[in-house]
Amino acid sequence: MSVHHHISDALLLDYASGSLAESWSLAVATHLALCPACRKRLKGMEMAGGALLSGIGPAQEVTDDDWRSMRARLHRDEVQTSNVRSKDAQAKPSPETSRLKASILPEPLRSYVGGDVDTLKWKPLGPGAHHFPIPTRDGEAKVRLLRIPAGKPVPEHTHGGRELTVVLAGSFHDGGDVYSRGDFEEADEDLTHQPVAGEGQECICLAVTDAPLKFKSWVVRLVQPVLGI
Ligand SMILES: [Zn+2]
């Protein structure tokens, strides 16, 4: 498996600094679970975190108090980083787990939704497509899994804001780009796109949107409140 579409620096920095809400973090964490390259980038950012968080501008005179508070922050960051490391160690599959059939949903997503794709109660969403809404505590964005039949489009839409998508099974193409397992797409309000699931296999992805999608077709717009999308 090779991942071709990664998390932007800006978004990964938000995640590293802990300022990203739970909804968006779920998409970032899902990509990280499938992408060793971005895990490495994250580690680099966490190591630089002490300097980024120091808050001491170059023009300011540095006092003893500043140094003391910076050292305290650096120490706190070290503690947080080592906590993350020990969590990583716990997340490693035991030999017993790895003998089982490979999961489509990686951790922490699988635990978050309480099962893998075959055990979830999917709801119909347009012709042949299904979705599984995922409640989050922050309520800042709408989080759900999408299941699109092979070769079928997700209805064309623009966004009221940001949308993050992580492919978990199959693939979709959007414009000239192909996204498959692990790939991460960041879309914003300026982008009108037409994702279409690849042929031969249904596409399952995690989608996080920060506002109701504005579908272009009036028919879809009419049923939007009924479908809850
Ligand atoms: Zn990546």
mmCIF file with all atom_site columns, C-alpha atoms and ligand atoms in Angstrom:
data_model
loop_
_atom_site.group_PDB
_atom_site.id
_atom_site.type_symbol
_atom_site.label_atom_id
_atom_site.label_alt_id
_atom_site.label_comp_id
_atom_site.label_asym_id
_atom_site.label_entity_id
_atom_site.label_seq_id
_atom_site.pdbx_PDB_ins_code
_atom_site.Cartn_x
_atom_site.Cartn_y
_atom_site.Cartn_z
_atom_site.occupancy
_atom_site.B_iso_or_equiv
_atom_site.pdbx_formal_charge
_atom_site.auth_seq_id
_atom_site.auth_comp_id
_atom_site.auth_asym_id
_atom_site.auth_atom_id
_atom_site.pdbx_PDB_model_num
ATOM   1   C  CA . MET A 1 1   ? 0.000   0.000   0.000   1.00 0.00 ? 1   MET A CA 1
ATOM   2   C  CA . SER A 1 2   ? 1.357   3.409   -0.867  1.00 0.00 ? 2   SER A CA 1
ATOM   3   C  CA . VAL A 1 3   ? -0.292  6.680   0.034   1.00 0.00 ? 3   VAL A CA 1
ATOM   4   C  CA . HIS A 1 4   ? -0.038  9.524   -2.488  1.00 0.00 ? 4   HIS A CA 1
ATOM   5   C  CA . HIS A 1 5   ? -2.168  12.322  -1.011  1.00 0.00 ? 5   HIS A CA 1
ATOM   6   C  CA . HIS A 1 6   ? -1.117  13.626  2.389   1.00 0.00 ? 6   HIS A CA 1
ATOM   7   C  CA . ILE A 1 7   ? -2.172  16.053  5.113   1.00 0.00 ? 7   ILE A CA 1
ATOM   8   C  CA . SER A 1 8   ? -1.137  19.681  4.512   1.00 0.00 ? 8   SER A CA 1
ATOM   9   C  CA . ASP A 1 9   ? 1.476   21.249  6.807   1.00 0.00 ? 9   ASP A CA 1
ATOM   10  C  CA . ALA A 1 10  ? -1.057  23.727  8.190   1.00 0.00 ? 10  ALA A CA 1
ATOM   11  C  CA . LEU A 1 11  ? -3.537  21.036  9.201   1.00 0.00 ? 11  LEU A CA 1
ATOM   12  C  CA . LEU A 1 12  ? -0.890  18.721  10.643  1.00 0.00 ? 12  LEU A CA 1
ATOM   13  C  CA . LEU A 1 13  ? 0.494   21.621  12.707  1.00 0.00 ? 13  LEU A CA 1
ATOM   14  C  CA . ASP A 1 14  ? -2.988  22.327  14.098  1.00 0.00 ? 14  ASP A CA 1
ATOM   15  C  CA . TYR A 1 15  ? -3.210  18.658  15.070  1.00 0.00 ? 15  TYR A CA 1
ATOM   16  C  CA . ALA A 1 16  ? 0.297   18.602  16.566  1.00 0.00 ? 16  ALA A CA 1
ATOM   17  C  CA . SER A 1 17  ? -0.416  21.684  18.678  1.00 0.00 ? 17  SER A CA 1
ATOM   18  C  CA . GLY A 1 18  ? -3.637  20.148  19.991  1.00 0.00 ? 18  GLY A CA 1
ATOM   19  C  CA . SER A 1 19  ? -5.790  22.988  18.633  1.00 0.00 ? 19  SER A CA 1
ATOM   20  C  CA . LEU A 1 20  ? -7.785  20.864  16.185  1.00 0.00 ? 20  LEU A CA 1
ATOM   21  C  CA . ALA A 1 21  ? -11.316 19.863  17.265  1.00 0.00 ? 21  ALA A CA 1
ATOM   22  C  CA . GLU A 1 22  ? -12.188 16.209  17.768  1.00 0.00 ? 22  GLU A CA 1
ATOM   23  C  CA . SER A 1 23  ? -14.179 15.909  14.491  1.00 0.00 ? 23  SER A CA 1
ATOM   24  C  CA . TRP A 1 24  ? -11.291 17.034  12.275  1.00 0.00 ? 24  TRP A CA 1
ATOM   25  C  CA . SER A 1 25  ? -8.759  15.164  14.418  1.00 0.00 ? 25  SER A CA 1
ATOM   26  C  CA . LEU A 1 26  ? -10.547 11.910  13.655  1.00 0.00 ? 26  LEU A CA 1
ATOM   27  C  CA . ALA A 1 27  ? -9.805  12.341  9.910   1.00 0.00 ? 27  ALA A CA 1
ATOM   28  C  CA . VAL A 1 28  ? -6.175  13.295  10.616  1.00 0.00 ? 28  VAL A CA 1
ATOM   29  C  CA . ALA A 1 29  ? -5.685  10.353  13.021  1.00 0.00 ? 29  ALA A CA 1
ATOM   30  C  CA . THR A 1 30  ? -7.209  7.949   10.480  1.00 0.00 ? 30  THR A CA 1
ATOM   31  C  CA . HIS A 1 31  ? -4.764  9.081   7.786   1.00 0.00 ? 31  HIS A CA 1
ATOM   32  C  CA . LEU A 1 32  ? -1.872  8.885   10.270  1.00 0.00 ? 32  LEU A CA 1
ATOM   33  C  CA . ALA A 1 33  ? -2.820  5.283   11.077  1.00 0.00 ? 33  ALA A CA 1
ATOM   34  C  CA . LEU A 1 34  ? -2.358  4.422   7.392   1.00 0.00 ? 34  LEU A CA 1
ATOM   35  C  CA . CYS A 1 35  ? 0.584   6.695   6.524   1.00 0.00 ? 35  CYS A CA 1
ATOM   36  C  CA . PRO A 1 36  ? 4.079   6.189   8.041   1.00 0.00 ? 36  PRO A CA 1
ATOM   37  C  CA . ALA A 1 37  ? 5.363   9.292   6.173   1.00 0.00 ? 37  ALA A CA 1
ATOM   38  C  CA . CYS A 1 38  ? 2.924   11.636  7.927   1.00 0.00 ? 38  CYS A CA 1
ATOM   39  C  CA . ARG A 1 39  ? 3.562   9.962   11.303  1.00 0.00 ? 39  ARG A CA 1
ATOM   40  C  CA . LYS A 1 40  ? 7.219   10.879  10.793  1.00 0.00 ? 40  LYS A CA 1
ATOM   41  C  CA . ARG A 1 41  ? 6.292   14.475  9.894   1.00 0.00 ? 41  ARG A CA 1
ATOM   42  C  CA . LEU A 1 42  ? 4.117   14.690  13.010  1.00 0.00 ? 42  LEU A CA 1
ATOM   43  C  CA . LYS A 1 43  ? 6.955   13.488  15.216  1.00 0.00 ? 43  LYS A CA 1
ATOM   44  C  CA . GLY A 1 44  ? 9.197   16.215  13.773  1.00 0.00 ? 44  GLY A CA 1
ATOM   45  C  CA . MET A 1 45  ? 6.558   18.844  14.484  1.00 0.00 ? 45  MET A CA 1
ATOM   46  C  CA . GLU A 1 46  ? 6.084   17.607  18.041  1.00 0.00 ? 46  GLU A CA 1
ATOM   47  C  CA . MET A 1 47  ? 9.825   17.842  18.634  1.00 0.00 ? 47  MET A CA 1
ATOM   48  C  CA . ALA A 1 48  ? 9.791   21.420  17.328  1.00 0.00 ? 48  ALA A CA 1
ATOM   49  C  CA . GLY A 1 49  ? 6.680   22.101  19.410  1.00 0.00 ? 49  GLY A CA 1
ATOM   50  C  CA . GLY A 1 50  ? 8.557   23.520  22.387  1.00 0.00 ? 50  GLY A CA 1
ATOM   51  C  CA . ALA A 1 51  ? 10.094  26.228  20.216  1.00 0.00 ? 51  ALA A CA 1
ATOM   52  C  CA . LEU A 1 52  ? 6.797   26.965  18.439  1.00 0.00 ? 52  LEU A CA 1
ATOM   53  C  CA . LEU A 1 53  ? 4.920   27.271  21.710  1.00 0.00 ? 53  LEU A CA 1
ATOM   54  C  CA . SER A 1 54  ? 7.528   29.368  23.482  1.00 0.00 ? 54  SER A CA 1
ATOM   55  C  CA . GLY A 1 55  ? 5.791   32.589  22.402  1.00 0.00 ? 55  GLY A CA 1
ATOM   56  C  CA . ILE A 1 56  ? 8.986   34.604  22.672  1.00 0.00 ? 56  ILE A CA 1
ATOM   57  C  CA . GLY A 1 57  ? 9.343   36.929  19.713  1.00 0.00 ? 57  GLY A CA 1
ATOM   58  C  CA . PRO A 1 58  ? 12.838  37.823  18.433  1.00 0.00 ? 58  PRO A CA 1
ATOM   59  C  CA . ALA A 1 59  ? 12.347  41.542  19.140  1.00 0.00 ? 59  ALA A CA 1
ATOM   60  C  CA . GLN A 1 60  ? 11.450  40.982  22.782  1.00 0.00 ? 60  GLN A CA 1
ATOM   61  C  CA . GLU A 1 61  ? 13.958  41.124  25.574  1.00 0.00 ? 61  GLU A CA 1
ATOM   62  C  CA . VAL A 1 62  ? 14.250  37.742  27.212  1.00 0.00 ? 62  VAL A CA 1
ATOM   63  C  CA . THR A 1 63  ? 13.957  37.781  30.985  1.00 0.00 ? 63  THR A CA 1
ATOM   64  C  CA . ASP A 1 64  ? 14.729  35.068  33.532  1.00 0.00 ? 64  ASP A CA 1
ATOM   65  C  CA . ASP A 1 65  ? 10.979  34.569  33.974  1.00 0.00 ? 65  ASP A CA 1
ATOM   66  C  CA . ASP A 1 66  ? 10.614  33.895  30.216  1.00 0.00 ? 66  ASP A CA 1
ATOM   67  C  CA . TRP A 1 67  ? 13.313  31.236  30.349  1.00 0.00 ? 67  TRP A CA 1
ATOM   68  C  CA . ARG A 1 68  ? 11.751  29.634  33.387  1.00 0.00 ? 68  ARG A CA 1
ATOM   69  C  CA . SER A 1 69  ? 8.297   29.466  31.762  1.00 0.00 ? 69  SER A CA 1
ATOM   70  C  CA . MET A 1 70  ? 9.765   28.186  28.472  1.00 0.00 ? 70  MET A CA 1
ATOM   71  C  CA . ARG A 1 71  ? 11.632  25.418  30.307  1.00 0.00 ? 71  ARG A CA 1
ATOM   72  C  CA . ALA A 1 72  ? 8.394   24.507  32.077  1.00 0.00 ? 72  ALA A CA 1
ATOM   73  C  CA . ARG A 1 73  ? 6.568   24.334  28.720  1.00 0.00 ? 73  ARG A CA 1
ATOM   74  C  CA . LEU A 1 74  ? 9.305   22.259  27.127  1.00 0.00 ? 74  LEU A CA 1
ATOM   75  C  CA . HIS A 1 75  ? 9.155   19.826  30.009  1.00 0.00 ? 75  HIS A CA 1
ATOM   76  C  CA . ARG A 1 76  ? 5.376   19.571  29.621  1.00 0.00 ? 76  ARG A CA 1
ATOM   77  C  CA . ASP A 1 77  ? 5.785   18.892  25.876  1.00 0.00 ? 77  ASP A CA 1
ATOM   78  C  CA . GLU A 1 78  ? 8.278   16.131  26.612  1.00 0.00 ? 78  GLU A CA 1
ATOM   79  C  CA . VAL A 1 79  ? 5.812   14.509  28.974  1.00 0.00 ? 79  VAL A CA 1
ATOM   80  C  CA . GLN A 1 80  ? 3.015   14.781  26.388  1.00 0.00 ? 80  GLN A CA 1
ATOM   81  C  CA . THR A 1 81  ? 5.212   13.343  23.629  1.00 0.00 ? 81  THR A CA 1
ATOM   82  C  CA . SER A 1 82  ? 6.219   10.380  25.784  1.00 0.00 ? 82  SER A CA 1
ATOM   83  C  CA . ASN A 1 83  ? 2.527   9.784   26.582  1.00 0.00 ? 83  ASN A CA 1
ATOM   84  C  CA . VAL A 1 84  ? 1.780   9.672   22.848  1.00 0.00 ? 84  VAL A CA 1
ATOM   85  C  CA . ARG A 1 85  ? 4.665   7.239   22.367  1.00 0.00 ? 85  ARG A CA 1
ATOM   86  C  CA . SER A 1 86  ? 3.384   4.897   25.042  1.00 0.00 ? 86  SER A CA 1
ATOM   87  C  CA . LYS A 1 87  ? -0.106  5.035   23.450  1.00 0.00 ? 87  LYS A CA 1
ATOM   88  C  CA . ASP A 1 88  ? 1.492   4.150   20.082  1.00 0.00 ? 88  ASP A CA 1
ATOM   89  C  CA . ALA A 1 89  ? 3.136   1.168   21.701  1.00 0.00 ? 89  ALA A CA 1
ATOM   90  C  CA . GLN A 1 90  ? -0.202  -0.012  23.079  1.00 0.00 ? 90  GLN A CA 1
ATOM   91  C  CA . ALA A 1 91  ? -1.837  0.357   19.662  1.00 0.00 ? 91  ALA A CA 1
ATOM   92  C  CA . LYS A 1 92  ? 0.535   -2.130  18.033  1.00 0.00 ? 92  LYS A CA 1
ATOM   93  C  CA . PRO A 1 93  ? -1.378  -5.273  17.084  1.00 0.00 ? 93  PRO A CA 1
ATOM   94  C  CA . SER A 1 94  ? -0.590  -8.400  19.071  1.00 0.00 ? 94  SER A CA 1
ATOM   95  C  CA . PRO A 1 95  ? 0.426   -11.469 17.020  1.00 0.00 ? 95  PRO A CA 1
ATOM   96  C  CA . GLU A 1 96  ? -3.029  -12.860 17.744  1.00 0.00 ? 96  GLU A CA 1
ATOM   97  C  CA . THR A 1 97  ? -4.794  -9.784  16.324  1.00 0.00 ? 97  THR A CA 1
ATOM   98  C  CA . SER A 1 98  ? -2.662  -9.703  13.183  1.00 0.00 ? 98  SER A CA 1
ATOM   99  C  CA . ARG A 1 99  ? -3.662  -13.285 12.367  1.00 0.00 ? 99  ARG A CA 1
ATOM   100 C  CA . LEU A 1 100 ? -7.302  -12.160 12.096  1.00 0.00 ? 100 LEU A CA 1
ATOM   101 C  CA . LYS A 1 101 ? -8.778  -10.862 8.832   1.00 0.00 ? 101 LYS A CA 1
ATOM   102 C  CA . ALA A 1 102 ? -7.417  -7.399  8.035   1.00 0.00 ? 102 ALA A CA 1
ATOM   103 C  CA . SER A 1 103 ? -9.789  -4.624  9.114   1.00 0.00 ? 103 SER A CA 1
ATOM   104 C  CA . ILE A 1 104 ? -11.016 -1.934  6.766   1.00 0.00 ? 104 ILE A CA 1
ATOM   105 C  CA . LEU A 1 105 ? -11.340 0.628   9.561   1.00 0.00 ? 105 LEU A CA 1
ATOM   106 C  CA . PRO A 1 106 ? -7.986  1.316   11.267  1.00 0.00 ? 106 PRO A CA 1
ATOM   107 C  CA . GLU A 1 107 ? -7.669  2.258   14.931  1.00 0.00 ? 107 GLU A CA 1
ATOM   108 C  CA . PRO A 1 108 ? -8.614  4.624   16.508  1.00 0.00 ? 108 PRO A CA 1
ATOM   109 C  CA . LEU A 1 109 ? -11.554 4.918   14.079  1.00 0.00 ? 109 LEU A CA 1
ATOM   110 C  CA . ARG A 1 110 ? -12.752 1.328   14.552  1.00 0.00 ? 110 ARG A CA 1
ATOM   111 C  CA . SER A 1 111 ? -13.072 1.656   18.323  1.00 0.00 ? 111 SER A CA 1
ATOM   112 C  CA . TYR A 1 112 ? -14.631 5.085   17.862  1.00 0.00 ? 112 TYR A CA 1
ATOM   113 C  CA . VAL A 1 113 ? -17.514 3.748   15.737  1.00 0.00 ? 113 VAL A CA 1
ATOM   114 C  CA . GLY A 1 114 ? -17.705 0.473   17.657  1.00 0.00 ? 114 GLY A CA 1
ATOM   115 C  CA . GLY A 1 115 ? -16.943 -2.043  14.907  1.00 0.00 ? 115 GLY A CA 1
ATOM   116 C  CA . ASP A 1 116 ? -15.772 -2.631  11.363  1.00 0.00 ? 116 ASP A CA 1
ATOM   117 C  CA . VAL A 1 117 ? -17.732 -1.817  8.178   1.00 0.00 ? 117 VAL A CA 1
ATOM   118 C  CA . ASP A 1 118 ? -19.664 -5.116  8.088   1.00 0.00 ? 118 ASP A CA 1
ATOM   119 C  CA . THR A 1 119 ? -21.118 -4.673  11.578  1.00 0.00 ? 119 THR A CA 1
ATOM   120 C  CA . LEU A 1 120 ? -22.274 -1.040  11.215  1.00 0.00 ? 120 LEU A CA 1
ATOM   121 C  CA . LYS A 1 121 ? -25.899 -0.040  10.593  1.00 0.00 ? 121 LYS A CA 1
ATOM   122 C  CA . TRP A 1 122 ? -25.582 1.857   7.310   1.00 0.00 ? 122 TRP A CA 1
ATOM   123 C  CA . LYS A 1 123 ? -28.335 4.268   6.223   1.00 0.00 ? 123 LYS A CA 1
ATOM   124 C  CA . PRO A 1 124 ? -29.399 4.740   2.578   1.00 0.00 ? 124 PRO A CA 1
ATOM   125 C  CA . LEU A 1 125 ? -28.096 7.873   0.865   1.00 0.00 ? 125 LEU A CA 1
ATOM   126 C  CA . GLY A 1 126 ? -29.290 8.345   -2.710  1.00 0.00 ? 126 GLY A CA 1
ATOM   127 C  CA . PRO A 1 127 ? -29.142 5.593   -5.361  1.00 0.00 ? 127 PRO A CA 1
ATOM   128 C  CA . GLY A 1 128 ? -27.116 2.659   -4.036  1.00 0.00 ? 128 GLY A CA 1
ATOM   129 C  CA . ALA A 1 129 ? -25.015 4.778   -1.665  1.00 0.00 ? 129 ALA A CA 1
ATOM   130 C  CA . HIS A 1 130 ? -25.000 4.541   2.129   1.00 0.00 ? 130 HIS A CA 1
ATOM   131 C  CA . HIS A 1 131 ? -23.663 6.536   5.032   1.00 0.00 ? 131 HIS A CA 1
ATOM   132 C  CA . PHE A 1 132 ? -22.976 6.013   8.709   1.00 0.00 ? 132 PHE A CA 1
ATOM   133 C  CA . PRO A 1 133 ? -23.065 9.224   10.784  1.00 0.00 ? 133 PRO A CA 1
ATOM   134 C  CA . ILE A 1 134 ? -20.511 9.395   13.613  1.00 0.00 ? 134 ILE A CA 1
ATOM   135 C  CA . PRO A 1 135 ? -21.457 11.603  16.561  1.00 0.00 ? 135 PRO A CA 1
ATOM   136 C  CA . THR A 1 136 ? -18.637 13.701  18.066  1.00 0.00 ? 136 THR A CA 1
ATOM   137 C  CA . ARG A 1 137 ? -18.595 15.695  21.285  1.00 0.00 ? 137 ARG A CA 1
ATOM   138 C  CA . ASP A 1 138 ? -17.478 19.012  19.811  1.00 0.00 ? 138 ASP A CA 1
ATOM   139 C  CA . GLY A 1 139 ? -20.295 19.181  17.222  1.00 0.00 ? 139 GLY A CA 1
ATOM   140 C  CA . GLU A 1 140 ? -18.060 21.419  15.113  1.00 0.00 ? 140 GLU A CA 1
ATOM   141 C  CA . ALA A 1 141 ? -18.359 19.315  11.983  1.00 0.00 ? 141 ALA A CA 1
ATOM   142 C  CA . LYS A 1 142 ? -20.377 16.500  10.502  1.00 0.00 ? 142 LYS A CA 1
ATOM   143 C  CA . VAL A 1 143 ? -18.471 13.209  10.569  1.00 0.00 ? 143 VAL A CA 1
ATOM   144 C  CA . ARG A 1 144 ? -19.589 10.136  8.675   1.00 0.00 ? 144 ARG A CA 1
ATOM   145 C  CA . LEU A 1 145 ? -18.523 7.099   6.738   1.00 0.00 ? 145 LEU A CA 1
ATOM   146 C  CA . LEU A 1 146 ? -19.633 6.959   3.102   1.00 0.00 ? 146 LEU A CA 1
ATOM   147 C  CA . ARG A 1 147 ? -20.155 3.829   1.039   1.00 0.00 ? 147 ARG A CA 1
ATOM   148 C  CA . ILE A 1 148 ? -20.417 4.549   -2.695  1.00 0.00 ? 148 ILE A CA 1
ATOM   149 C  CA . PRO A 1 149 ? -21.079 1.765   -5.259  1.00 0.00 ? 149 PRO A CA 1
ATOM   150 C  CA . ALA A 1 150 ? -18.302 1.073   -7.807  1.00 0.00 ? 150 ALA A CA 1
ATOM   151 C  CA . GLY A 1 151 ? -18.339 3.539   -10.686 1.00 0.00 ? 151 GLY A CA 1
ATOM   152 C  CA . LYS A 1 152 ? -21.015 5.786   -9.098  1.00 0.00 ? 152 LYS A CA 1
ATOM   153 C  CA . PRO A 1 153 ? -20.589 9.495   -8.397  1.00 0.00 ? 153 PRO A CA 1
ATOM   154 C  CA . VAL A 1 154 ? -21.072 11.273  -5.098  1.00 0.00 ? 154 VAL A CA 1
ATOM   155 C  CA . PRO A 1 155 ? -23.547 14.053  -6.091  1.00 0.00 ? 155 PRO A CA 1
ATOM   156 C  CA . GLU A 1 156 ? -21.728 17.180  -7.291  1.00 0.00 ? 156 GLU A CA 1
ATOM   157 C  CA . HIS A 1 157 ? -21.428 19.737  -4.551  1.00 0.00 ? 157 HIS A CA 1
ATOM   158 C  CA . THR A 1 158 ? -19.688 22.845  -3.334  1.00 0.00 ? 158 THR A CA 1
ATOM   159 C  CA . HIS A 1 159 ? -18.837 23.347  0.323   1.00 0.00 ? 159 HIS A CA 1
ATOM   160 C  CA . GLY A 1 160 ? -19.825 25.887  2.929   1.00 0.00 ? 160 GLY A CA 1
ATOM   161 C  CA . GLY A 1 161 ? -16.376 25.285  4.367   1.00 0.00 ? 161 GLY A CA 1
ATOM   162 C  CA . ARG A 1 162 ? -13.705 22.644  4.762   1.00 0.00 ? 162 ARG A CA 1
ATOM   163 C  CA . GLU A 1 163 ? -14.129 18.966  3.904   1.00 0.00 ? 163 GLU A CA 1
ATOM   164 C  CA . LEU A 1 164 ? -11.630 16.249  4.767   1.00 0.00 ? 164 LEU A CA 1
ATOM   165 C  CA . THR A 1 165 ? -11.899 12.799  3.181   1.00 0.00 ? 165 THR A CA 1
ATOM   166 C  CA . VAL A 1 166 ? -9.855  9.671   3.901   1.00 0.00 ? 166 VAL A CA 1
ATOM   167 C  CA . VAL A 1 167 ? -10.263 6.642   1.610   1.00 0.00 ? 167 VAL A CA 1
ATOM   168 C  CA . LEU A 1 168 ? -10.546 3.340   3.496   1.00 0.00 ? 168 LEU A CA 1
ATOM   169 C  CA . ALA A 1 169 ? -11.472 0.872   0.740   1.00 0.00 ? 169 ALA A CA 1
ATOM   170 C  CA . GLY A 1 170 ? -11.676 1.003   -3.053  1.00 0.00 ? 170 GLY A CA 1
ATOM   171 C  CA . SER A 1 171 ? -10.918 4.351   -4.642  1.00 0.00 ? 171 SER A CA 1
ATOM   172 C  CA . PHE A 1 172 ? -12.429 7.493   -6.112  1.00 0.00 ? 172 PHE A CA 1
ATOM   173 C  CA . HIS A 1 173 ? -11.224 9.893   -8.733  1.00 0.00 ? 173 HIS A CA 1
ATOM   174 C  CA . ASP A 1 174 ? -11.788 13.624  -8.556  1.00 0.00 ? 174 ASP A CA 1
ATOM   175 C  CA . GLY A 1 175 ? -10.704 15.732  -11.511 1.00 0.00 ? 175 GLY A CA 1
ATOM   176 C  CA . GLY A 1 176 ? -7.379  14.229  -12.628 1.00 0.00 ? 176 GLY A CA 1
ATOM   177 C  CA . ASP A 1 177 ? -6.480  12.740  -9.248  1.00 0.00 ? 177 ASP A CA 1
ATOM   178 C  CA . VAL A 1 178 ? -7.055  9.189   -8.025  1.00 0.00 ? 178 VAL A CA 1
ATOM   179 C  CA . TYR A 1 179 ? -7.470  8.564   -4.289  1.00 0.00 ? 179 TYR A CA 1
ATOM   180 C  CA . SER A 1 180 ? -7.141  5.076   -2.841  1.00 0.00 ? 180 SER A CA 1
ATOM   181 C  CA . ARG A 1 181 ? -6.737  3.499   0.629   1.00 0.00 ? 181 ARG A CA 1
ATOM   182 C  CA . GLY A 1 182 ? -5.047  5.905   2.999   1.00 0.00 ? 182 GLY A CA 1
ATOM   183 C  CA . ASP A 1 183 ? -5.219  8.920   0.672   1.00 0.00 ? 183 ASP A CA 1
ATOM   184 C  CA . PHE A 1 184 ? -6.346  12.202  2.199   1.00 0.00 ? 184 PHE A CA 1
ATOM   185 C  CA . GLU A 1 185 ? -8.277  14.942  0.362   1.00 0.00 ? 185 GLU A CA 1
ATOM   186 C  CA . GLU A 1 186 ? -8.677  18.464  1.731   1.00 0.00 ? 186 GLU A CA 1
ATOM   187 C  CA . ALA A 1 187 ? -11.352 20.505  -0.033  1.00 0.00 ? 187 ALA A CA 1
ATOM   188 C  CA . ASP A 1 188 ? -12.520 24.030  0.776   1.00 0.00 ? 188 ASP A CA 1
ATOM   189 C  CA . GLU A 1 189 ? -15.393 26.317  -0.206  1.00 0.00 ? 189 GLU A CA 1
ATOM   190 C  CA . ASP A 1 190 ? -13.661 27.324  -3.461  1.00 0.00 ? 190 ASP A CA 1
ATOM   191 C  CA . LEU A 1 191 ? -13.624 23.791  -4.818  1.00 0.00 ? 191 LEU A CA 1
ATOM   192 C  CA . THR A 1 192 ? -16.530 22.310  -6.742  1.00 0.00 ? 192 THR A CA 1
ATOM   193 C  CA . HIS A 1 193 ? -15.739 18.689  -7.235  1.00 0.00 ? 193 HIS A CA 1
ATOM   194 C  CA . GLN A 1 194 ? -17.209 15.497  -8.588  1.00 0.00 ? 194 GLN A CA 1
ATOM   195 C  CA . PRO A 1 195 ? -15.763 12.462  -6.841  1.00 0.00 ? 195 PRO A CA 1
ATOM   196 C  CA . VAL A 1 196 ? -16.570 9.197   -8.646  1.00 0.00 ? 196 VAL A CA 1
ATOM   197 C  CA . ALA A 1 197 ? -15.944 5.766   -7.105  1.00 0.00 ? 197 ALA A CA 1
ATOM   198 C  CA . GLY A 1 198 ? -13.468 3.585   -9.026  1.00 0.00 ? 198 GLY A CA 1
ATOM   199 C  CA . GLU A 1 199 ? -14.685 0.632   -11.095 1.00 0.00 ? 199 GLU A CA 1
ATOM   200 C  CA . GLY A 1 200 ? -14.679 -2.889  -9.711  1.00 0.00 ? 200 GLY A CA 1
ATOM   201 C  CA . GLN A 1 201 ? -14.976 -2.138  -5.991  1.00 0.00 ? 201 GLN A CA 1
ATOM   202 C  CA . GLU A 1 202 ? -17.207 0.027   -3.846  1.00 0.00 ? 202 GLU A CA 1
ATOM   203 C  CA . CYS A 1 203 ? -15.535 3.008   -2.209  1.00 0.00 ? 203 CYS A CA 1
ATOM   204 C  CA . ILE A 1 204 ? -15.656 3.422   1.558   1.00 0.00 ? 204 ILE A CA 1
ATOM   205 C  CA . CYS A 1 205 ? -14.352 6.664   2.999   1.00 0.00 ? 205 CYS A CA 1
ATOM   206 C  CA . LEU A 1 206 ? -14.453 8.847   6.085   1.00 0.00 ? 206 LEU A CA 1
ATOM   207 C  CA . ALA A 1 207 ? -15.760 12.369  5.375   1.00 0.00 ? 207 ALA A CA 1
ATOM   208 C  CA . VAL A 1 208 ? -15.707 15.342  7.759   1.00 0.00 ? 208 VAL A CA 1
ATOM   209 C  CA . THR A 1 209 ? -17.550 18.507  6.681   1.00 0.00 ? 209 THR A CA 1
ATOM   210 C  CA . ASP A 1 210 ? -18.040 21.715  8.650   1.00 0.00 ? 210 ASP A CA 1
ATOM   211 C  CA . ALA A 1 211 ? -21.315 22.775  7.114   1.00 0.00 ? 211 ALA A CA 1
ATOM   212 C  CA . PRO A 1 212 ? -24.248 21.123  5.319   1.00 0.00 ? 212 PRO A CA 1
ATOM   213 C  CA . LEU A 1 213 ? -23.217 20.366  1.747   1.00 0.00 ? 213 LEU A CA 1
ATOM   214 C  CA . LYS A 1 214 ? -24.812 22.640  -0.847  1.00 0.00 ? 214 LYS A CA 1
ATOM   215 C  CA . PHE A 1 215 ? -25.816 20.258  -3.606  1.00 0.00 ? 215 PHE A CA 1
ATOM   216 C  CA . LYS A 1 216 ? -26.209 21.819  -7.011  1.00 0.00 ? 216 LYS A CA 1
ATOM   217 C  CA . SER A 1 217 ? -29.124 19.700  -8.144  1.00 0.00 ? 217 SER A CA 1
ATOM   218 C  CA . TRP A 1 218 ? -32.462 21.078  -6.859  1.00 0.00 ? 218 TRP A CA 1
ATOM   219 C  CA . VAL A 1 219 ? -33.781 17.504  -6.489  1.00 0.00 ? 219 VAL A CA 1
ATOM   220 C  CA . VAL A 1 220 ? -30.974 16.610  -4.105  1.00 0.00 ? 220 VAL A CA 1
ATOM   221 C  CA . ARG A 1 221 ? -31.418 19.956  -2.334  1.00 0.00 ? 221 ARG A CA 1
ATOM   222 C  CA . LEU A 1 222 ? -35.088 19.100  -1.823  1.00 0.00 ? 222 LEU A CA 1
ATOM   223 C  CA . VAL A 1 223 ? -34.368 15.774  -0.132  1.00 0.00 ? 223 VAL A CA 1
ATOM   224 C  CA . GLN A 1 224 ? -31.290 17.028  1.745   1.00 0.00 ? 224 GLN A CA 1
ATOM   225 C  CA . PRO A 1 225 ? -33.162 17.806  5.004   1.00 0.00 ? 225 PRO A CA 1
ATOM   226 C  CA . VAL A 1 226 ? -34.934 14.434  4.831   1.00 0.00 ? 226 VAL A CA 1
ATOM   227 C  CA . LEU A 1 227 ? -31.712 12.478  4.327   1.00 0.00 ? 227 LEU A CA 1
ATOM   228 C  CA . GLY A 1 228 ? -29.944 14.579  6.948   1.00 0.00 ? 228 GLY A CA 1
ATOM   229 C  CA . ILE A 1 229 ? -26.908 15.261  4.763   1.00 0.00 ? 229 ILE A CA 1
HETATM 230 ZN ZN . ZN  B 2 .   ? 0.455   11.010  4.712   1.00 0.00 ? 1   ZN  B ZN 1
#
